[in-house]
Amino acid sequence: MKNPEEIYAILKEKFGEEKVELKEDAKVVPWIVAAPDSIKEVTKFLRDDDGLDFDYLMCLSGVHYPKDNSLGVTYHVNSTRKKHSLTLKCIVPEDNPHVQSIESVWKTANWHEREVYDMVGIMFDGHPDMRRILCPDDWEGHPLRKDYKVQEYYRGMKVPY
Amino acid sequence: MPELRTEEMTINMGPQHPSTHGVLRVELVLDGEIVVDAIPHIGYLHRCFEKHSESMNDYQQVIPYVDRMDYVAAMSNELGYAIAVERMLEIEVPERVEYIRVIMAELQRIASHLLAIGTYGLDIGAFTPFLHCFRDRERILEIFESACGARLLYNYIWVGGLSHDVPSNFKDKVRDFINYFPPKIKGYNDLLTYNKIFIDRTADVGVLPPEVALNYAASGPVLRGSGVDWDLRRNDPYSIYDRFEFDVVVGKGEMGTVGDCWDRYIVRVREMEQSVRIIEQAVEQMPDEGDVKAAVPKRIRPPEAEIYARTETPRGELGYYIISDGSMSPFRVKGRSPCFVNLSVLPAISRGSMIADIVAIIGSIDIVLGEIDR
């Protein structure tokens, strides 16, 4: 069982400080911020390293931070054998929201990433099937953005009623 | 004689199909009767739970909405949400509340599993067990009704406590039920579990190997059916689950291969027995006195923080990822729905099976569309 600081020390040695960063000002548990173009390598390492052994992606969520004009992806990973958990984040700017897909690392990310794309509008590069999942394919906008305005008509039907 | 021409055929199963348990559409690519690919299309029941939560003025107001996620196990959803917010606020809830919550959550687990195995039999063509299951589920709903007035969507477990205290005869009612119920499980086993036709339809069908289950982050009976010994009530205890003795049931491949539909089914049946054990212990230990609203905060204003809290609902790991910006309304509430994740494994386990088995596979995952689409 390792705490986030110990995991960070391992990651820093492997990937360098420009790729991963530890945020300790968090009130609940510290999290690690990884660069959007290296998240796949980082998660693959987390999964395959014997000491870390993260085999379970619990949750993958998209968040809009309107104050910083940025979007974020939060990964909650867990190891069922080593019994430790970790919170990883990727922050990308609103005008160019591209994050590497980790579908090849944990298959469960497939639907989660589609949901994040649908709701927040982050593109996951390398995802095999980047479609909307909850909204219809021809829906406009991404509902969980804080500045989202619902479209007036959808295929001739009035939307806000 | 000219040569017979064959080609793949695509057909839609659902959204209005009785064995999809709601409005799920599965696009099936078929080669004769063999399934080449099964692509689930979801979202027909999307009610913007996460967006609604962000516009609430109070954390307490989100609770009726979480009820409507998994509408056949609303108590478990409320419990998960209440625990997440309580951890952010660092609230200690009274002992009596903890016990009532555990009893309610375990009764809910039995009610939900009864619905799951009853409708599963129905999917496969056994009508009678369904009626038996609903007869017994009714008794649990009566207990819930006597506690909070509602039969399905309770708004009962609040952040910091409960909406009402339980009625004075609550313990007797629960004891009556746990005396009544265990013999009925034998009845289900005789009717359905060890029925030759049922075994033929479910054993060796839709096999989900344990490493695939973990990679897809399946949870609950779907994961345990594959033989993975993982239950959050024991592995990451919340509330007061560390005080009770119970076994974690896993699939062993008794009738076929580990991780087949029969294993996922039997895990649910045996989990009901374990839930009865937990309820028995909880009723004995539960204190008689205590104000269930003592720790309910008047105003909820968590510090700027975020949390991911997970609980074991009847369907698996239900997680809430809540971000607070220090105001009265949540900045972000994400519900990690166990059904959503469990259903995503469907294409992987249905390729190569017969079209009639798709019904058995979907039923064995035990999905609730309200929670998948949120």
XYZ file of C-alpha atoms in Angstrom:
535
model
C 0.000 0.000 0.000
C 1.461 3.335 -1.086
C 0.293 6.898 -0.488
C 0.088 9.498 -3.281
C 3.425 11.078 -2.327
C 5.273 7.775 -2.689
C 3.557 7.071 -5.998
C 4.484 10.549 -7.164
C 8.138 9.974 -6.305
C 8.153 6.873 -8.517
C 6.389 8.669 -11.367
C 8.687 11.694 -11.160
C 11.744 9.509 -11.475
C 10.287 7.719 -14.479
C 8.695 10.597 -16.424
C 10.292 13.819 -15.115
C 8.775 16.868 -13.482
C 7.503 18.421 -16.697
C 5.166 15.461 -17.281
C 3.760 14.897 -13.814
C 3.066 17.270 -10.944
C 1.783 16.685 -7.414
C -0.925 18.967 -6.019
C -0.871 18.914 -2.238
C -3.113 21.857 -1.505
C -6.133 19.608 -2.016
C -8.352 19.398 1.059
C -9.173 15.716 0.836
C -6.435 13.733 -0.904
C -3.483 14.975 -2.977
C -3.705 14.356 -6.698
C -1.231 14.108 -9.535
C -1.539 16.201 -12.667
C -0.177 14.527 -15.790
C 0.491 16.083 -19.196
C -2.346 15.343 -21.684
C 0.146 13.947 -24.214
C 1.688 11.467 -21.803
C -1.325 10.208 -19.865
C -1.326 6.971 -21.824
C 2.276 6.162 -20.904
C 1.717 7.190 -17.293
C -1.385 5.042 -16.872
C 0.237 2.118 -18.675
C 3.163 2.363 -16.268
C 0.779 2.569 -13.311
C -0.931 -0.583 -14.521
C 2.160 -2.635 -15.387
C 4.603 -1.688 -12.635
C 4.752 -4.483 -10.065
C 4.956 -2.174 -7.081
C 2.005 -0.043 -8.195
C -0.219 -2.613 -9.889
C -3.218 -0.360 -10.607
C -5.594 -2.807 -12.245
C -8.912 -1.035 -11.768
C -10.038 2.274 -13.260
C -12.867 3.232 -10.929
C -14.036 6.403 -12.566
C -13.193 8.822 -15.331
C -14.937 12.193 -15.238
C -14.889 15.370 -17.246
C -15.029 18.764 -15.545
C -15.300 22.302 -16.874
C -13.361 24.978 -14.994
C -14.761 28.236 -16.403
C -12.511 30.385 -14.158
C -9.342 29.122 -15.859
C -10.977 28.616 -19.270
C -9.952 24.999 -19.092
C -11.392 21.515 -19.124
C -10.216 18.635 -17.035
C -10.344 14.881 -16.965
C -10.134 13.162 -13.598
C -9.058 9.533 -13.345
C -9.693 7.591 -10.147
C -7.620 4.436 -10.169
C -7.395 1.654 -7.658
C -5.359 -1.456 -7.119
C -7.402 -4.427 -5.983
C -4.284 -6.337 -4.897
C -2.124 -3.555 -3.426
C -5.185 -1.756 -2.014
C -4.103 1.795 -2.826
C -5.923 4.439 -4.800
C -4.826 7.454 -6.758
C -6.408 10.512 -8.334
C -4.884 11.612 -11.627
C -5.863 14.671 -13.609
C -5.313 16.127 -17.043
C -6.015 19.799 -17.639
C -6.458 21.086 -21.187
C -7.414 24.527 -22.557
C -11.000 25.078 -23.668
C -10.036 26.021 -27.225
C -7.920 22.919 -27.884
C -9.259 20.099 -25.725
C -7.261 17.043 -26.742
C -6.265 14.260 -24.362
C -4.735 10.880 -25.178
C -7.205 8.041 -24.924
C -6.412 5.366 -22.364
C -8.854 2.895 -23.873
C -5.984 0.541 -24.693
C -4.869 0.529 -21.045
C -8.233 -0.066 -19.398
C -11.109 -1.041 -21.678
C -13.594 0.500 -19.269
C -12.348 3.922 -20.378
C -14.055 3.415 -23.724
C -17.545 4.395 -22.577
C -16.336 6.828 -19.935
C -14.358 8.775 -22.520
C -17.325 8.829 -24.867
C -19.409 10.247 -22.045
C -16.828 12.930 -21.295
C -16.727 13.864 -24.981
C -20.515 14.018 -25.070
C -20.953 16.018 -21.882
C -17.885 18.251 -21.734
C -16.472 18.130 -25.255
C -12.963 16.790 -24.726
C -11.546 14.887 -27.709
C -9.708 11.698 -26.865
C -6.982 11.010 -29.423
C -6.622 7.367 -30.328
C -10.094 6.361 -29.160
C -11.515 3.692 -31.507
C -15.108 4.930 -31.471
C -15.360 8.618 -30.549
C -19.130 9.139 -30.724
C -21.639 10.702 -28.401
C -23.126 8.201 -25.984
C -26.003 9.740 -24.017
C -27.169 12.543 -26.295
C -28.257 11.914 -29.907
C -25.458 11.935 -32.477
C -26.599 15.236 -33.988
C -27.038 17.102 -30.712
C -25.384 20.524 -30.510
C -23.103 21.590 -27.696
C -21.825 19.847 -24.600
C -24.347 20.021 -21.744
C -22.007 19.923 -18.759
C -20.093 23.008 -19.801
C -20.975 25.794 -17.422
C -21.802 28.198 -20.266
C -23.997 25.668 -22.109
C -27.095 27.051 -23.767
C -29.562 24.439 -24.888
C -30.477 24.572 -28.554
C -33.907 25.974 -29.350
C -35.013 23.322 -31.809
C -33.922 19.748 -32.334
C -35.200 18.336 -35.623
C -38.170 20.713 -35.557
C -39.079 19.940 -31.927
C -38.911 22.748 -29.395
C -36.361 21.757 -26.768
C -36.832 23.903 -23.624
C -40.445 23.389 -22.657
C -28.368 -25.706 -58.480
C -27.043 -22.138 -57.916
C -24.791 -21.629 -54.921
C -26.542 -20.277 -51.802
C -25.545 -16.722 -51.021
C -25.061 -15.694 -47.395
C -24.381 -12.325 -45.845
C -24.369 -10.707 -42.429
C -27.596 -9.213 -41.246
C -28.025 -6.295 -38.846
C -31.094 -6.190 -36.672
C -32.209 -3.982 -33.840
C -33.121 -5.406 -30.478
C -35.048 -2.750 -28.583
C -35.453 -0.009 -27.491
C -38.926 -1.404 -26.811
C -38.049 -4.986 -26.068
C -39.193 -6.656 -22.841
C -35.893 -8.345 -22.053
C -33.846 -5.147 -22.228
C -35.333 -4.104 -18.862
C -36.127 -0.610 -20.037
C -35.115 1.274 -23.123
C -31.873 -0.216 -24.320
C -31.209 -0.718 -27.991
C -28.701 -3.338 -29.045
C -27.604 -3.375 -32.650
C -26.924 -7.011 -33.484
C -24.787 -8.057 -36.414
C -25.709 -11.654 -37.196
C -24.283 -14.441 -39.254
C -27.262 -16.741 -39.336
C -28.003 -17.291 -35.678
C -24.486 -16.466 -34.504
C -23.845 -13.002 -33.086
C -20.882 -11.369 -34.830
C -21.138 -8.119 -32.912
C -23.496 -6.512 -30.430
C -23.385 -2.736 -30.126
C -25.415 -1.217 -27.271
C -26.967 2.203 -27.859
C -27.937 3.967 -24.660
C -29.224 7.373 -23.663
C -32.963 6.951 -24.202
C -33.568 7.659 -20.517
C -31.087 10.491 -20.097
C -32.561 12.982 -17.632
C -29.529 15.225 -17.043
C -28.940 14.151 -13.443
C -25.498 15.740 -13.316
C -26.639 19.029 -14.813
C -29.629 19.172 -12.456
C -27.382 18.599 -9.447
C -25.278 21.604 -10.347
C -28.330 23.860 -10.333
C -29.582 22.785 -6.895
C -29.373 25.345 -4.088
C -28.503 22.784 -1.489
C -26.679 19.467 -1.305
C -29.708 17.921 0.372
C -31.874 18.659 -2.684
C -29.850 16.278 -4.841
C -31.120 13.246 -2.916
C -34.498 12.892 -4.714
C -32.550 12.931 -7.966
C -30.173 10.147 -6.922
C -33.269 8.096 -6.017
C -34.248 8.215 -9.638
C -30.949 6.890 -10.919
C -31.287 3.276 -9.870
C -35.002 3.311 -9.178
C -35.180 -0.268 -7.912
C -32.435 0.296 -5.321
C -32.975 3.894 -4.273
C -31.858 3.377 -0.654
C -28.407 2.281 -1.802
C -28.041 5.325 -4.027
C -29.001 7.669 -1.207
C -26.564 5.984 1.149
C -23.673 6.461 -1.282
C -24.443 10.108 -1.828
C -24.969 10.840 1.870
C -21.645 9.191 2.734
C -19.807 11.218 0.092
C -21.147 14.551 1.349
C -20.672 13.580 4.993
C -17.011 12.817 4.327
C -16.581 16.263 2.774
C -18.199 17.900 5.778
C -16.526 15.516 8.247
C -19.837 14.750 9.961
C -20.173 11.851 12.384
C -23.659 10.371 12.195
C -25.318 8.850 15.292
C -25.020 5.091 15.921
C -28.730 4.485 15.551
C -28.722 6.128 12.148
C -25.830 3.932 10.995
C -27.687 0.775 11.984
C -30.942 1.834 10.347
C -29.024 2.717 7.200
C -27.324 -0.671 7.057
C -30.616 -2.508 7.619
C -32.317 -0.442 4.930
C -29.452 -0.904 2.483
C -29.388 -4.673 2.994
C -33.174 -4.982 2.723
C -32.852 -2.982 -0.454
C -30.199 -5.385 -1.703
C -32.564 -8.313 -1.161
C -35.440 -6.473 -2.855
C -33.261 -5.573 -5.798
C -31.826 -9.085 -6.179
C -35.341 -10.530 -5.978
C -36.346 -8.332 -8.878
C -33.181 -9.313 -10.731
C -33.591 -13.072 -10.402
C -37.354 -12.930 -10.911
C -37.127 -11.008 -14.156
C -34.161 -13.125 -15.200
C -36.324 -16.222 -14.970
C -38.993 -14.368 -16.907
C -36.508 -13.510 -19.669
C -35.622 -17.147 -20.040
C -39.210 -18.362 -19.942
C -39.909 -19.267 -16.305
C -42.954 -17.305 -15.249
C -43.678 -18.688 -11.773
C -40.469 -17.661 -9.922
C -41.173 -14.087 -10.976
C -44.458 -14.093 -9.052
C -42.820 -15.669 -6.004
C -40.068 -13.048 -6.020
C -42.524 -10.193 -6.269
C -44.583 -11.641 -3.434
C -41.541 -11.521 -1.145
C -40.250 -8.201 -2.431
C -43.616 -6.727 -1.482
C -42.892 -7.437 2.187
C -39.702 -5.384 2.033
C -41.469 -2.534 0.289
C -44.030 -2.580 3.098
C -41.266 -2.102 5.651
C -39.928 0.834 3.633
C -43.401 2.279 3.308
C -43.934 2.120 7.051
C -40.661 3.975 7.602
C -40.967 6.776 5.078
C -44.266 6.554 3.215
C -42.779 5.697 -0.153
C -42.404 2.325 -1.796
C -39.771 2.982 -4.428
C -38.317 6.493 -4.289
C -37.741 7.238 -0.655
C -35.796 10.458 -0.035
C -35.149 8.742 3.299
C -31.413 8.803 3.916
C -30.357 12.418 4.285
C -26.936 13.936 4.644
C -26.223 13.552 8.367
C -29.238 11.412 9.218
C -32.648 10.240 8.102
C -35.847 12.013 7.115
C -37.944 10.168 9.744
C -37.298 7.842 12.621
C -38.465 4.285 12.051
C -41.858 3.258 13.516
C -41.868 1.663 16.978
C -42.553 -1.827 15.627
C -39.712 -1.631 13.082
C -37.503 -4.239 14.732
C -40.380 -6.724 14.961
C -41.230 -6.188 11.324
C -37.645 -6.769 10.256
C -37.369 -9.860 12.484
C -40.589 -11.206 10.992
C -39.116 -10.779 7.563
C -35.777 -12.461 8.294
C -37.631 -15.395 9.806
C -39.969 -15.596 6.861
C -37.459 -15.171 4.072
C -34.663 -17.831 4.247
C -37.009 -20.815 3.574
C -38.253 -18.984 0.489
C -34.737 -18.972 -0.954
C -34.899 -22.756 -0.997
C -38.130 -22.367 -2.918
C -36.414 -20.287 -5.599
C -33.618 -22.812 -5.802
C -36.061 -25.655 -6.341
C -38.085 -23.704 -8.868
C -35.379 -21.992 -10.850
C -31.751 -22.312 -9.777
C -31.370 -26.065 -10.189
C -33.973 -26.408 -12.908
C -32.449 -28.379 -15.807
C -33.823 -26.084 -18.495
C -32.605 -22.990 -16.654
C -29.122 -24.473 -16.273
C -29.034 -25.426 -19.939
C -29.916 -21.879 -20.914
C -27.398 -20.151 -18.626
C -24.390 -22.404 -17.937
C -21.421 -21.827 -20.265
C -23.210 -18.836 -21.779
C -21.683 -15.347 -21.851
C -18.473 -16.307 -20.103
C -16.654 -13.312 -18.650
C -13.071 -14.211 -17.648
C -11.821 -12.518 -14.451
C -9.009 -10.534 -16.088
C -11.437 -9.131 -18.679
C -13.894 -8.269 -15.913
C -11.215 -6.288 -14.070
C -10.018 -4.569 -17.224
C -13.574 -3.452 -17.927
C -13.897 -2.431 -14.239
C -16.985 -4.554 -13.816
C -18.240 -4.635 -10.242
C -20.814 -6.216 -8.004
C -22.248 -9.631 -8.908
C -20.855 -9.353 -12.442
C -17.300 -9.175 -11.102
C -17.856 -11.704 -8.318
C -19.560 -14.058 -10.748
C -16.216 -14.226 -12.536
C -14.587 -15.490 -9.365
C -12.980 -12.221 -8.254
C -13.242 -11.924 -4.494
C -14.022 -8.204 -4.278
C -16.725 -6.533 -2.267
C -16.457 -2.937 -1.115
C -18.376 -3.721 2.054
C -15.373 -5.778 3.112
C -12.479 -4.432 1.006
C -13.132 -0.718 1.513
C -15.609 -0.617 4.407
C -17.933 2.334 4.724
C -20.614 3.126 7.305
C -20.365 0.336 9.925
C -19.954 -2.689 7.688
C -16.699 -3.654 9.420
C -18.749 -4.722 12.466
C -20.661 -7.514 10.760
C -19.715 -11.018 9.818
C -20.636 -12.095 6.333
C -19.138 -14.018 3.439
C -18.362 -12.596 0.043
C -19.962 -14.903 -2.502
C -18.023 -15.646 -5.684
C -18.815 -17.701 -8.751
C -17.102 -21.073 -8.938
C -18.325 -22.436 -12.241
C -20.425 -25.135 -10.581
C -22.613 -25.716 -13.628
C -20.186 -24.758 -16.357
C -17.362 -22.247 -16.661
C -16.418 -19.621 -14.090
C -18.009 -16.343 -15.093
C -20.978 -17.679 -17.028
C -24.535 -16.412 -16.682
C -25.429 -19.044 -14.103
C -22.552 -17.912 -11.866
C -23.698 -14.299 -11.989
C -27.194 -15.465 -11.135
C -26.186 -17.685 -8.217
C -24.055 -14.916 -6.694
C -27.238 -12.849 -6.348
C -29.178 -15.702 -4.771
C -26.465 -16.413 -2.211
C -25.888 -12.747 -1.488
C -29.468 -12.537 -0.284
C -28.607 -15.123 2.392
C -25.601 -13.033 3.441
C -27.733 -9.893 3.567
C -30.116 -11.708 5.922
C -27.111 -12.497 8.131
C -26.067 -8.842 8.218
C -29.610 -7.701 9.011
C -29.868 -10.251 11.838
C -26.722 -8.890 13.486
C -27.687 -5.276 12.892
C -31.158 -5.661 14.417
C -29.641 -7.192 17.550
C -27.026 -4.470 17.970
C -29.181 -1.483 17.018
C -29.665 1.004 19.867
C -33.284 1.844 20.714
C -32.758 5.473 21.557
C -31.276 8.295 19.560
C -32.350 11.263 17.514
C -32.013 10.419 13.834
C -31.881 14.093 12.890
C -29.316 15.128 15.474
C -26.487 15.430 12.961
C -28.465 16.788 9.994
C -26.821 20.118 9.208
C -29.039 23.199 8.868
C -26.910 24.570 6.066
C -24.480 22.562 4.017
C -21.492 24.531 2.881
C -18.514 22.233 2.362
C -15.019 23.681 2.052
C -13.449 23.950 -1.380
C -12.647 20.299 -1.895
C -13.398 17.248 -3.933
C -14.056 13.646 -3.100
C -14.660 10.302 -4.718
C -16.657 8.031 -2.426
C -17.811 4.581 -3.418
C -20.261 2.112 -1.973
C -21.424 -1.366 -2.905
C -24.959 -1.182 -4.251
C -26.821 -4.320 -5.391
C -25.351 -3.749 -8.851
C -21.791 -2.939 -7.905
C -19.556 -0.001 -7.234
C -21.536 3.220 -7.143
C -19.164 6.166 -6.897
C -19.906 9.826 -6.471
C -17.276 12.298 -7.557
C -18.291 15.576 -5.959
C -16.459 18.868 -6.356
C -17.332 21.757 -4.090
C -16.360 25.353 -4.797
C -17.240 26.437 -1.273
C -20.776 27.543 -2.137
C -24.154 26.061 -1.221
C -24.624 24.234 -4.513
C -22.348 21.486 -5.812
C -19.890 22.501 -8.521
C -19.895 19.055 -10.093
C -21.576 15.783 -9.187
C -20.613 12.781 -11.229
C -22.330 9.473 -10.637
C -20.164 6.492 -11.510
C -22.909 4.083 -12.301
C -22.159 0.366 -11.902
C -24.659 -0.606 -14.627
C -23.098 1.771 -17.130
C -19.719 0.144 -16.659
C -21.073 -3.406 -16.464
C -23.063 -2.999 -19.664
C -19.975 -1.851 -21.564
C -18.677 -5.421 -21.316
C -21.654 -6.734 -23.325
C -19.989 -6.672 -26.780
C -16.960 -8.519 -25.426
C -18.942 -11.421 -23.979
C -21.668 -11.789 -26.573
C -19.539 -12.195 -29.710
C -19.884 -15.716 -31.001
C -22.944 -16.626 -28.976
C -26.375 -17.520 -30.303
C -28.954 -14.782 -30.752
C -31.261 -16.368 -28.165
C -28.449 -16.195 -25.609
C -28.232 -12.404 -25.894
C -31.391 -12.239 -23.798
C -29.777 -14.464 -21.170
C -26.579 -12.399 -21.165
C -28.291 -9.004 -20.836
C -30.492 -10.364 -18.056
C -27.495 -11.732 -16.163
C -25.814 -8.301 -16.099
C -28.905 -6.967 -14.303
C -29.068 -3.486 -15.769
C -31.276 -0.610 -14.750
C -31.472 1.912 -17.542
C -32.288 4.752 -15.188
C -28.816 4.452 -13.786
C -27.032 3.881 -17.083
C -28.474 6.973 -18.710
C -28.828 9.068 -15.544
